[in-house]
mmCIF file with all atom_site columns, C-alpha atoms and ligand atoms in Angstrom:
data_model
loop_
_atom_site.group_PDB
_atom_site.id
_atom_site.type_symbol
_atom_site.label_atom_id
_atom_site.label_alt_id
_atom_site.label_comp_id
_atom_site.label_asym_id
_atom_site.label_entity_id
_atom_site.label_seq_id
_atom_site.pdbx_PDB_ins_code
_atom_site.Cartn_x
_atom_site.Cartn_y
_atom_site.Cartn_z
_atom_site.occupancy
_atom_site.B_iso_or_equiv
_atom_site.pdbx_formal_charge
_atom_site.auth_seq_id
_atom_site.auth_comp_id
_atom_site.auth_asym_id
_atom_site.auth_atom_id
_atom_site.pdbx_PDB_model_num
ATOM   1   C CA . MET T 1 1   ? -132.233 -114.751 60.486 1.00 47.00 ? 1   MET T CA 1
ATOM   2   C CA . SER T 1 2   ? -132.517 -116.301 57.067 1.00 49.00 ? 2   SER T CA 1
ATOM   3   C CA . HIS T 1 3   ? -130.423 -119.330 57.653 1.00 55.00 ? 3   HIS T CA 1
ATOM   4   C CA . PRO T 1 4   ? -131.996 -122.658 56.660 1.00 55.00 ? 4   PRO T CA 1
ATOM   5   C CA . VAL T 1 5   ? -132.700 -125.218 59.351 1.00 55.00 ? 5   VAL T CA 1
ATOM   6   C CA . ALA T 1 6   ? -129.803 -127.637 59.461 1.00 52.00 ? 6   ALA T CA 1
ATOM   7   C CA . GLU T 1 7   ? -130.333 -131.281 58.650 1.00 55.00 ? 7   GLU T CA 1
ATOM   8   C CA . GLU T 1 8   ? -128.468 -133.947 60.499 1.00 56.00 ? 8   GLU T CA 1
ATOM   9   C CA . PRO T 1 9   ? -124.931 -132.552 61.114 1.00 59.00 ? 9   PRO T CA 1
ATOM   10  C CA . PRO T 1 10  ? -122.266 -134.055 58.818 1.00 66.00 ? 10  PRO T CA 1
ATOM   11  C CA . ALA T 1 11  ? -120.248 -136.884 60.323 1.00 73.00 ? 11  ALA T CA 1
ATOM   12  C CA . VAL T 1 12  ? -117.269 -134.555 60.389 1.00 78.00 ? 12  VAL T CA 1
ATOM   13  C CA . HIS T 1 13  ? -118.924 -132.688 63.265 1.00 86.00 ? 13  HIS T CA 1
ATOM   14  C CA . GLY T 1 14  ? -119.480 -135.925 65.184 1.00 82.00 ? 14  GLY T CA 1
ATOM   15  C CA . ASP T 1 15  ? -115.763 -136.662 64.855 1.00 90.00 ? 15  ASP T CA 1
ATOM   16  C CA . ALA T 1 16  ? -114.831 -133.129 65.919 1.00 93.00 ? 16  ALA T CA 1
ATOM   17  C CA . LEU T 1 17  ? -117.084 -133.407 68.962 1.00 95.00 ? 17  LEU T CA 1
ATOM   18  C CA . ASN T 1 18  ? -115.246 -136.520 69.982 1.00 94.00 ? 18  ASN T CA 1
ATOM   19  C CA . LEU T 1 19  ? -111.953 -134.694 69.433 1.00 94.00 ? 19  LEU T CA 1
ATOM   20  C CA . VAL T 1 20  ? -113.035 -131.871 71.771 1.00 96.00 ? 20  VAL T CA 1
ATOM   21  C CA . ARG T 1 21  ? -114.363 -134.372 74.307 1.00 96.00 ? 21  ARG T CA 1
ATOM   22  C CA . ALA T 1 22  ? -111.057 -136.167 74.306 1.00 96.00 ? 22  ALA T CA 1
ATOM   23  C CA . ALA T 1 23  ? -109.069 -132.937 74.540 1.00 95.00 ? 23  ALA T CA 1
ATOM   24  C CA . ILE T 1 24  ? -111.078 -131.943 77.623 1.00 96.00 ? 24  ILE T CA 1
ATOM   25  C CA . ALA T 1 25  ? -110.866 -135.358 79.247 1.00 96.00 ? 25  ALA T CA 1
ATOM   26  C CA . GLU T 1 26  ? -107.095 -135.577 78.850 1.00 95.00 ? 26  GLU T CA 1
ATOM   27  C CA . ALA T 1 27  ? -106.351 -132.125 80.206 1.00 96.00 ? 27  ALA T CA 1
ATOM   28  C CA . PRO T 1 28  ? -104.887 -131.844 83.708 1.00 96.00 ? 28  PRO T CA 1
ATOM   29  C CA . ASP T 1 29  ? -107.195 -129.027 84.859 1.00 96.00 ? 29  ASP T CA 1
ATOM   30  C CA . PRO T 1 30  ? -110.176 -126.990 83.642 1.00 95.00 ? 30  PRO T CA 1
ATOM   31  C CA . ALA T 1 31  ? -108.050 -124.117 82.361 1.00 95.00 ? 31  ALA T CA 1
ATOM   32  C CA . ALA T 1 32  ? -105.926 -126.457 80.294 1.00 96.00 ? 32  ALA T CA 1
ATOM   33  C CA . ALA T 1 33  ? -109.060 -128.210 79.116 1.00 97.00 ? 33  ALA T CA 1
ATOM   34  C CA . GLY T 1 34  ? -110.512 -124.925 77.783 1.00 97.00 ? 34  GLY T CA 1
ATOM   35  C CA . GLN T 1 35  ? -107.288 -124.128 75.968 1.00 97.00 ? 35  GLN T CA 1
ATOM   36  C CA . ARG T 1 36  ? -107.118 -127.597 74.386 1.00 97.00 ? 36  ARG T CA 1
ATOM   37  C CA . ALA T 1 37  ? -110.788 -127.316 73.372 1.00 97.00 ? 37  ALA T CA 1
ATOM   38  C CA . VAL T 1 38  ? -110.287 -124.048 71.478 1.00 98.00 ? 38  VAL T CA 1
ATOM   39  C CA . GLU T 1 39  ? -107.150 -125.437 69.874 1.00 97.00 ? 39  GLU T CA 1
ATOM   40  C CA . ALA T 1 40  ? -108.978 -128.581 68.789 1.00 96.00 ? 40  ALA T CA 1
ATOM   41  C CA . LEU T 1 41  ? -111.730 -126.475 67.166 1.00 97.00 ? 41  LEU T CA 1
ATOM   42  C CA . HIS T 1 42  ? -109.211 -124.135 65.471 1.00 97.00 ? 42  HIS T CA 1
ATOM   43  C CA . ASP T 1 43  ? -107.086 -126.991 64.130 1.00 95.00 ? 43  ASP T CA 1
ATOM   44  C CA . ARG T 1 44  ? -110.081 -129.048 62.966 1.00 95.00 ? 44  ARG T CA 1
ATOM   45  C CA . PHE T 1 45  ? -111.925 -126.403 60.911 1.00 96.00 ? 45  PHE T CA 1
ATOM   46  C CA . ALA T 1 46  ? -110.110 -124.094 58.477 1.00 95.00 ? 46  ALA T CA 1
ATOM   47  C CA . HIS T 1 47  ? -112.937 -121.519 58.716 1.00 96.00 ? 47  HIS T CA 1
ATOM   48  C CA . TYR T 1 48  ? -112.508 -121.192 62.523 1.00 98.00 ? 48  TYR T CA 1
ATOM   49  C CA . ASP T 1 49  ? -109.776 -118.557 62.195 1.00 97.00 ? 49  ASP T CA 1
ATOM   50  C CA . TRP T 1 50  ? -109.897 -117.109 65.690 1.00 98.00 ? 50  TRP T CA 1
ATOM   51  C CA . VAL T 1 51  ? -111.558 -119.177 68.497 1.00 98.00 ? 51  VAL T CA 1
ATOM   52  C CA . GLY T 1 52  ? -112.027 -117.899 72.003 1.00 98.00 ? 52  GLY T CA 1
ATOM   53  C CA . ILE T 1 53  ? -114.070 -118.523 75.133 1.00 98.00 ? 53  ILE T CA 1
ATOM   54  C CA . TYR T 1 54  ? -115.463 -115.633 77.139 1.00 98.00 ? 54  TYR T CA 1
ATOM   55  C CA . TRP T 1 55  ? -116.667 -116.304 80.732 1.00 98.00 ? 55  TRP T CA 1
ATOM   56  C CA . VAL T 1 56  ? -119.269 -114.281 82.545 1.00 97.00 ? 56  VAL T CA 1
ATOM   57  C CA . ASP T 1 57  ? -117.634 -112.652 85.575 1.00 96.00 ? 57  ASP T CA 1
ATOM   58  C CA . PRO T 1 58  ? -119.054 -113.227 89.098 1.00 94.00 ? 58  PRO T CA 1
ATOM   59  C CA . SER T 1 59  ? -120.943 -109.899 88.967 1.00 94.00 ? 59  SER T CA 1
ATOM   60  C CA . GLY T 1 60  ? -122.862 -111.198 85.932 1.00 95.00 ? 60  GLY T CA 1
ATOM   61  C CA . THR T 1 61  ? -122.281 -107.897 84.041 1.00 97.00 ? 61  THR T CA 1
ATOM   62  C CA . GLN T 1 62  ? -119.158 -108.563 82.005 1.00 98.00 ? 62  GLN T CA 1
ATOM   63  C CA . LEU T 1 63  ? -117.559 -111.125 79.722 1.00 98.00 ? 63  LEU T CA 1
ATOM   64  C CA . HIS T 1 64  ? -113.862 -111.911 80.440 1.00 98.00 ? 64  HIS T CA 1
ATOM   65  C CA . LEU T 1 65  ? -111.702 -113.494 77.786 1.00 98.00 ? 65  LEU T CA 1
ATOM   66  C CA . GLY T 1 66  ? -110.523 -116.963 78.731 1.00 97.00 ? 66  GLY T CA 1
ATOM   67  C CA . PRO T 1 67  ? -108.620 -119.387 76.483 1.00 98.00 ? 67  PRO T CA 1
ATOM   68  C CA . TRP T 1 68  ? -108.220 -118.376 72.842 1.00 98.00 ? 68  TRP T CA 1
ATOM   69  C CA . VAL T 1 69  ? -106.230 -119.325 69.778 1.00 98.00 ? 69  VAL T CA 1
ATOM   70  C CA . GLY T 1 70  ? -105.718 -117.411 66.544 1.00 97.00 ? 70  GLY T CA 1
ATOM   71  C CA . PRO T 1 71  ? -103.404 -115.243 64.561 1.00 95.00 ? 71  PRO T CA 1
ATOM   72  C CA . ALA T 1 72  ? -103.536 -112.233 66.961 1.00 95.00 ? 72  ALA T CA 1
ATOM   73  C CA . ALA T 1 73  ? -104.636 -111.160 70.440 1.00 96.00 ? 73  ALA T CA 1
ATOM   74  C CA . THR T 1 74  ? -107.842 -109.088 70.758 1.00 96.00 ? 74  THR T CA 1
ATOM   75  C CA . GLU T 1 75  ? -108.033 -105.809 72.604 1.00 96.00 ? 75  GLU T CA 1
ATOM   76  C CA . HIS T 1 76  ? -111.576 -106.768 73.698 1.00 97.00 ? 76  HIS T CA 1
ATOM   77  C CA . THR T 1 77  ? -110.612 -108.886 76.701 1.00 97.00 ? 77  THR T CA 1
ATOM   78  C CA . VAL T 1 78  ? -113.471 -107.471 78.753 1.00 98.00 ? 78  VAL T CA 1
ATOM   79  C CA . ILE T 1 79  ? -116.859 -106.870 77.164 1.00 98.00 ? 79  ILE T CA 1
ATOM   80  C CA . PRO T 1 80  ? -119.944 -105.584 79.008 1.00 98.00 ? 80  PRO T CA 1
ATOM   81  C CA . ILE T 1 81  ? -122.970 -107.845 78.645 1.00 98.00 ? 81  ILE T CA 1
ATOM   82  C CA . GLY T 1 82  ? -125.262 -106.202 76.050 1.00 96.00 ? 82  GLY T CA 1
ATOM   83  C CA . VAL T 1 83  ? -122.339 -104.666 74.099 1.00 98.00 ? 83  VAL T CA 1
ATOM   84  C CA . GLY T 1 84  ? -121.116 -106.055 70.774 1.00 98.00 ? 84  GLY T CA 1
ATOM   85  C CA . ILE T 1 85  ? -122.132 -109.299 69.160 1.00 98.00 ? 85  ILE T CA 1
ATOM   86  C CA . CYS T 1 86  ? -120.577 -111.113 72.117 1.00 98.00 ? 86  CYS T CA 1
ATOM   87  C CA . GLY T 1 87  ? -122.594 -109.067 74.616 1.00 98.00 ? 87  GLY T CA 1
ATOM   88  C CA . ALA T 1 88  ? -125.781 -109.546 72.626 1.00 98.00 ? 88  ALA T CA 1
ATOM   89  C CA . ALA T 1 89  ? -125.492 -113.361 72.648 1.00 98.00 ? 89  ALA T CA 1
ATOM   90  C CA . ALA T 1 90  ? -124.805 -113.317 76.372 1.00 98.00 ? 90  ALA T CA 1
ATOM   91  C CA . ALA T 1 91  ? -127.788 -111.046 77.032 1.00 98.00 ? 91  ALA T CA 1
ATOM   92  C CA . SER T 1 92  ? -130.176 -113.162 75.015 1.00 97.00 ? 92  SER T CA 1
ATOM   93  C CA . GLY T 1 93  ? -128.744 -116.619 75.549 1.00 98.00 ? 93  GLY T CA 1
ATOM   94  C CA . ARG T 1 94  ? -129.100 -117.214 71.776 1.00 98.00 ? 94  ARG T CA 1
ATOM   95  C CA . THR T 1 95  ? -126.512 -118.012 69.153 1.00 98.00 ? 95  THR T CA 1
ATOM   96  C CA . GLU T 1 96  ? -125.609 -115.073 66.960 1.00 98.00 ? 96  GLU T CA 1
ATOM   97  C CA . ILE T 1 97  ? -124.518 -115.683 63.348 1.00 98.00 ? 97  ILE T CA 1
ATOM   98  C CA . VAL T 1 98  ? -123.301 -112.534 61.559 1.00 98.00 ? 98  VAL T CA 1
ATOM   99  C CA . ASP T 1 99  ? -122.674 -113.001 57.851 1.00 98.00 ? 99  ASP T CA 1
ATOM   100 C CA . ASP T 1 100 ? -121.060 -109.595 57.304 1.00 98.00 ? 100 ASP T CA 1
ATOM   101 C CA . VAL T 1 101 ? -119.662 -107.941 60.406 1.00 98.00 ? 101 VAL T CA 1
ATOM   102 C CA . ASP T 1 102 ? -119.276 -104.617 58.519 1.00 97.00 ? 102 ASP T CA 1
ATOM   103 C CA . ALA T 1 103 ? -123.071 -104.504 58.091 1.00 97.00 ? 103 ALA T CA 1
ATOM   104 C CA . ASP T 1 104 ? -123.819 -105.058 61.774 1.00 97.00 ? 104 ASP T CA 1
ATOM   105 C CA . PRO T 1 105 ? -123.737 -101.886 63.900 1.00 97.00 ? 105 PRO T CA 1
ATOM   106 C CA . ARG T 1 106 ? -123.246 -103.918 67.068 1.00 97.00 ? 106 ARG T CA 1
ATOM   107 C CA . TYR T 1 107 ? -119.919 -105.340 65.898 1.00 97.00 ? 107 TYR T CA 1
ATOM   108 C CA . LEU T 1 108 ? -116.827 -104.614 68.016 1.00 97.00 ? 108 LEU T CA 1
ATOM   109 C CA . ALA T 1 109 ? -113.834 -104.841 65.622 1.00 94.00 ? 109 ALA T CA 1
ATOM   110 C CA . CYS T 1 110 ? -110.913 -106.950 66.727 1.00 90.00 ? 110 CYS T CA 1
ATOM   111 C CA . PHE T 1 111 ? -109.118 -107.957 63.525 1.00 92.00 ? 111 PHE T CA 1
ATOM   112 C CA . THR T 1 112 ? -109.171 -106.164 60.128 1.00 92.00 ? 112 THR T CA 1
ATOM   113 C CA . SER T 1 113 ? -109.309 -109.575 58.465 1.00 95.00 ? 113 SER T CA 1
ATOM   114 C CA . THR T 1 114 ? -112.605 -110.571 60.075 1.00 96.00 ? 114 THR T CA 1
ATOM   115 C CA . ARG T 1 115 ? -115.640 -110.735 57.736 1.00 97.00 ? 115 ARG T CA 1
ATOM   116 C CA . SER T 1 116 ? -118.084 -112.911 59.637 1.00 98.00 ? 116 SER T CA 1
ATOM   117 C CA . GLU T 1 117 ? -118.601 -114.196 63.190 1.00 98.00 ? 117 GLU T CA 1
ATOM   118 C CA . ILE T 1 118 ? -120.553 -116.738 65.247 1.00 98.00 ? 118 ILE T CA 1
ATOM   119 C CA . VAL T 1 119 ? -121.107 -116.477 68.989 1.00 98.00 ? 119 VAL T CA 1
ATOM   120 C CA . VAL T 1 120 ? -122.594 -119.402 70.882 1.00 98.00 ? 120 VAL T CA 1
ATOM   121 C CA . PRO T 1 121 ? -123.707 -119.036 74.545 1.00 98.00 ? 121 PRO T CA 1
ATOM   122 C CA . ILE T 1 122 ? -122.443 -121.544 77.073 1.00 98.00 ? 122 ILE T CA 1
ATOM   123 C CA . LEU T 1 123 ? -125.412 -122.432 79.254 1.00 97.00 ? 123 LEU T CA 1
ATOM   124 C CA . ASP T 1 124 ? -125.445 -123.990 82.720 1.00 96.00 ? 124 ASP T CA 1
ATOM   125 C CA . GLY T 1 125 ? -128.898 -124.858 83.979 1.00 93.00 ? 125 GLY T CA 1
ATOM   126 C CA . GLY T 1 126 ? -130.364 -122.252 81.650 1.00 92.00 ? 126 GLY T CA 1
ATOM   127 C CA . GLU T 1 127 ? -128.032 -119.511 82.865 1.00 96.00 ? 127 GLU T CA 1
ATOM   128 C CA . VAL T 1 128 ? -125.486 -117.986 80.466 1.00 98.00 ? 128 VAL T CA 1
ATOM   129 C CA . VAL T 1 129 ? -122.077 -118.637 82.032 1.00 98.00 ? 129 VAL T CA 1
ATOM   130 C CA . GLY T 1 130 ? -119.889 -117.906 78.990 1.00 98.00 ? 130 GLY T CA 1
ATOM   131 C CA . GLU T 1 131 ? -119.716 -118.186 75.220 1.00 98.00 ? 131 GLU T CA 1
ATOM   132 C CA . ILE T 1 132 ? -117.685 -119.450 72.292 1.00 98.00 ? 132 ILE T CA 1
ATOM   133 C CA . ASP T 1 133 ? -116.699 -116.677 69.876 1.00 98.00 ? 133 ASP T CA 1
ATOM   134 C CA . ILE T 1 134 ? -115.353 -117.580 66.423 1.00 98.00 ? 134 ILE T CA 1
ATOM   135 C CA . ASP T 1 135 ? -114.215 -115.079 63.785 1.00 98.00 ? 135 ASP T CA 1
ATOM   136 C CA . GLY T 1 136 ? -113.800 -115.892 60.072 1.00 97.00 ? 136 GLY T CA 1
ATOM   137 C CA . THR T 1 137 ? -111.979 -114.262 57.196 1.00 97.00 ? 137 THR T CA 1
ATOM   138 C CA . ASP T 1 138 ? -114.746 -115.157 54.664 1.00 97.00 ? 138 ASP T CA 1
ATOM   139 C CA . LEU T 1 139 ? -118.184 -113.577 54.377 1.00 98.00 ? 139 LEU T CA 1
ATOM   140 C CA . ALA T 1 140 ? -120.929 -115.861 55.731 1.00 98.00 ? 140 ALA T CA 1
ATOM   141 C CA . ALA T 1 141 ? -118.437 -118.466 56.975 1.00 98.00 ? 141 ALA T CA 1
ATOM   142 C CA . TYR T 1 142 ? -120.923 -119.917 59.495 1.00 98.00 ? 142 TYR T CA 1
ATOM   143 C CA . ASP T 1 143 ? -124.266 -121.643 59.155 1.00 96.00 ? 143 ASP T CA 1
ATOM   144 C CA . GLU T 1 144 ? -126.777 -123.525 61.231 1.00 95.00 ? 144 GLU T CA 1
ATOM   145 C CA . THR T 1 145 ? -124.640 -126.655 61.121 1.00 95.00 ? 145 THR T CA 1
ATOM   146 C CA . ASP T 1 146 ? -121.851 -124.726 62.878 1.00 96.00 ? 146 ASP T CA 1
ATOM   147 C CA . ALA T 1 147 ? -124.385 -123.403 65.368 1.00 96.00 ? 147 ALA T CA 1
ATOM   148 C CA . ARG T 1 148 ? -125.806 -126.800 66.289 1.00 95.00 ? 148 ARG T CA 1
ATOM   149 C CA . PHE T 1 149 ? -122.289 -128.329 66.578 1.00 96.00 ? 149 PHE T CA 1
ATOM   150 C CA . LEU T 1 150 ? -120.941 -125.444 68.640 1.00 97.00 ? 150 LEU T CA 1
ATOM   151 C CA . GLU T 1 151 ? -124.005 -125.622 70.926 1.00 97.00 ? 151 GLU T CA 1
ATOM   152 C CA . GLU T 1 152 ? -122.971 -129.224 71.643 1.00 96.00 ? 152 GLU T CA 1
ATOM   153 C CA . VAL T 1 153 ? -119.432 -128.111 72.274 1.00 97.00 ? 153 VAL T CA 1
ATOM   154 C CA . ALA T 1 154 ? -120.709 -125.394 74.574 1.00 98.00 ? 154 ALA T CA 1
ATOM   155 C CA . ALA T 1 155 ? -122.445 -128.049 76.705 1.00 97.00 ? 155 ALA T CA 1
ATOM   156 C CA . LEU T 1 156 ? -119.034 -129.753 77.138 1.00 97.00 ? 156 LEU T CA 1
ATOM   157 C CA . LEU T 1 157 ? -117.450 -126.410 78.156 1.00 98.00 ? 157 LEU T CA 1
ATOM   158 C CA . ALA T 1 158 ? -119.944 -125.384 80.810 1.00 97.00 ? 158 ALA T CA 1
ATOM   159 C CA . PRO T 1 159 ? -118.318 -127.409 83.656 1.00 96.00 ? 159 PRO T CA 1
ATOM   160 C CA . LEU T 1 160 ? -114.948 -125.656 82.914 1.00 96.00 ? 160 LEU T CA 1
ATOM   161 C CA . ARG T 1 161 ? -116.217 -122.230 84.017 1.00 95.00 ? 161 ARG T CA 1
ATOM   162 C CA . PRO T 1 162 ? -113.611 -120.734 86.333 1.00 91.00 ? 162 PRO T CA 1
ATOM   163 C CA . ARG T 1 163 ? -115.068 -120.164 89.771 1.00 78.00 ? 163 ARG T CA 1
ATOM   164 C CA . SER T 1 164 ? -113.055 -116.939 90.075 1.00 63.00 ? 164 SER T CA 1
ATOM   165 C CA . GLY T 1 165 ? -114.824 -115.736 86.902 1.00 44.00 ? 165 GLY T CA 1
ATOM   166 C CA . SER T 1 166 ? -111.621 -114.706 85.080 1.00 48.00 ? 166 SER T CA 1
HETATM 167 N N1 . LIG E 2 .   ? -116.408 -109.027 67.600 1.00 85.26 ? 201 LIG E N1 1
HETATM 168 C C1 . LIG E 2 .   ? -116.838 -109.236 68.969 1.00 85.26 ? 201 LIG E C1 1
HETATM 169 C C2 . LIG E 2 .   ? -115.790 -108.865 69.958 1.00 85.26 ? 201 LIG E C2 1
HETATM 170 C C3 . LIG E 2 .   ? -114.787 -109.930 70.248 1.00 85.26 ? 201 LIG E C3 1
HETATM 171 S S1 . LIG E 2 .   ? -113.634 -110.243 69.061 1.00 85.26 ? 201 LIG E S1 1
HETATM 172 O O1 . LIG E 2 .   ? -114.294 -110.765 67.864 1.00 85.26 ? 201 LIG E O1 1
HETATM 173 C C4 . LIG E 2 .   ? -112.540 -111.413 69.547 1.00 85.26 ? 201 LIG E C4 1
HETATM 174 C C5 . LIG E 2 .   ? -118.114 -108.497 69.212 1.00 85.26 ? 201 LIG E C5 1
HETATM 175 O O2 . LIG E 2 .   ? -118.579 -107.757 68.380 1.00 85.26 ? 201 LIG E O2 1
HETATM 176 O O3 . LIG E 2 .   ? -118.631 -108.598 70.311 1.00 85.26 ? 201 LIG E O3 1
#
């Protein structure tokens, strides 16, 4: 894609990473930790309008919606790997940044207000075990700084993967 290579992430992202780290550490169990992590991201950044975690199910063929926070529930609670922007990121293991969802034929619509999206795989030993999905109401809301920051967040989330896969 045509996004410039990010320079050192702004300090604000370092603070936010500490916020997420603390939210996870203080949670009583992994499910609560995931919920607190998405809430911390949503509350910290105004352009993170809807924030959710999808986990790869035990069969390795589907993404199942885990914790999320945002203005509305999505109908896409189960997404086959390879389908949609979420499924593409899970299949490739690479972060997807979509500046204009209406211009991307892969896009699975959830909210009429969404204009752009970022999906960041959660990796565990090189294997995709889940992903962070964030939707924005502005065109091109996300850049490489978001990507690098969220990839660090994803590393914190990997141990929270539910063993049941749901
Ligand atoms: N837009 C995603 C589907 C998930 S919703 O954004 C919550 C996609 O195209 O895969």
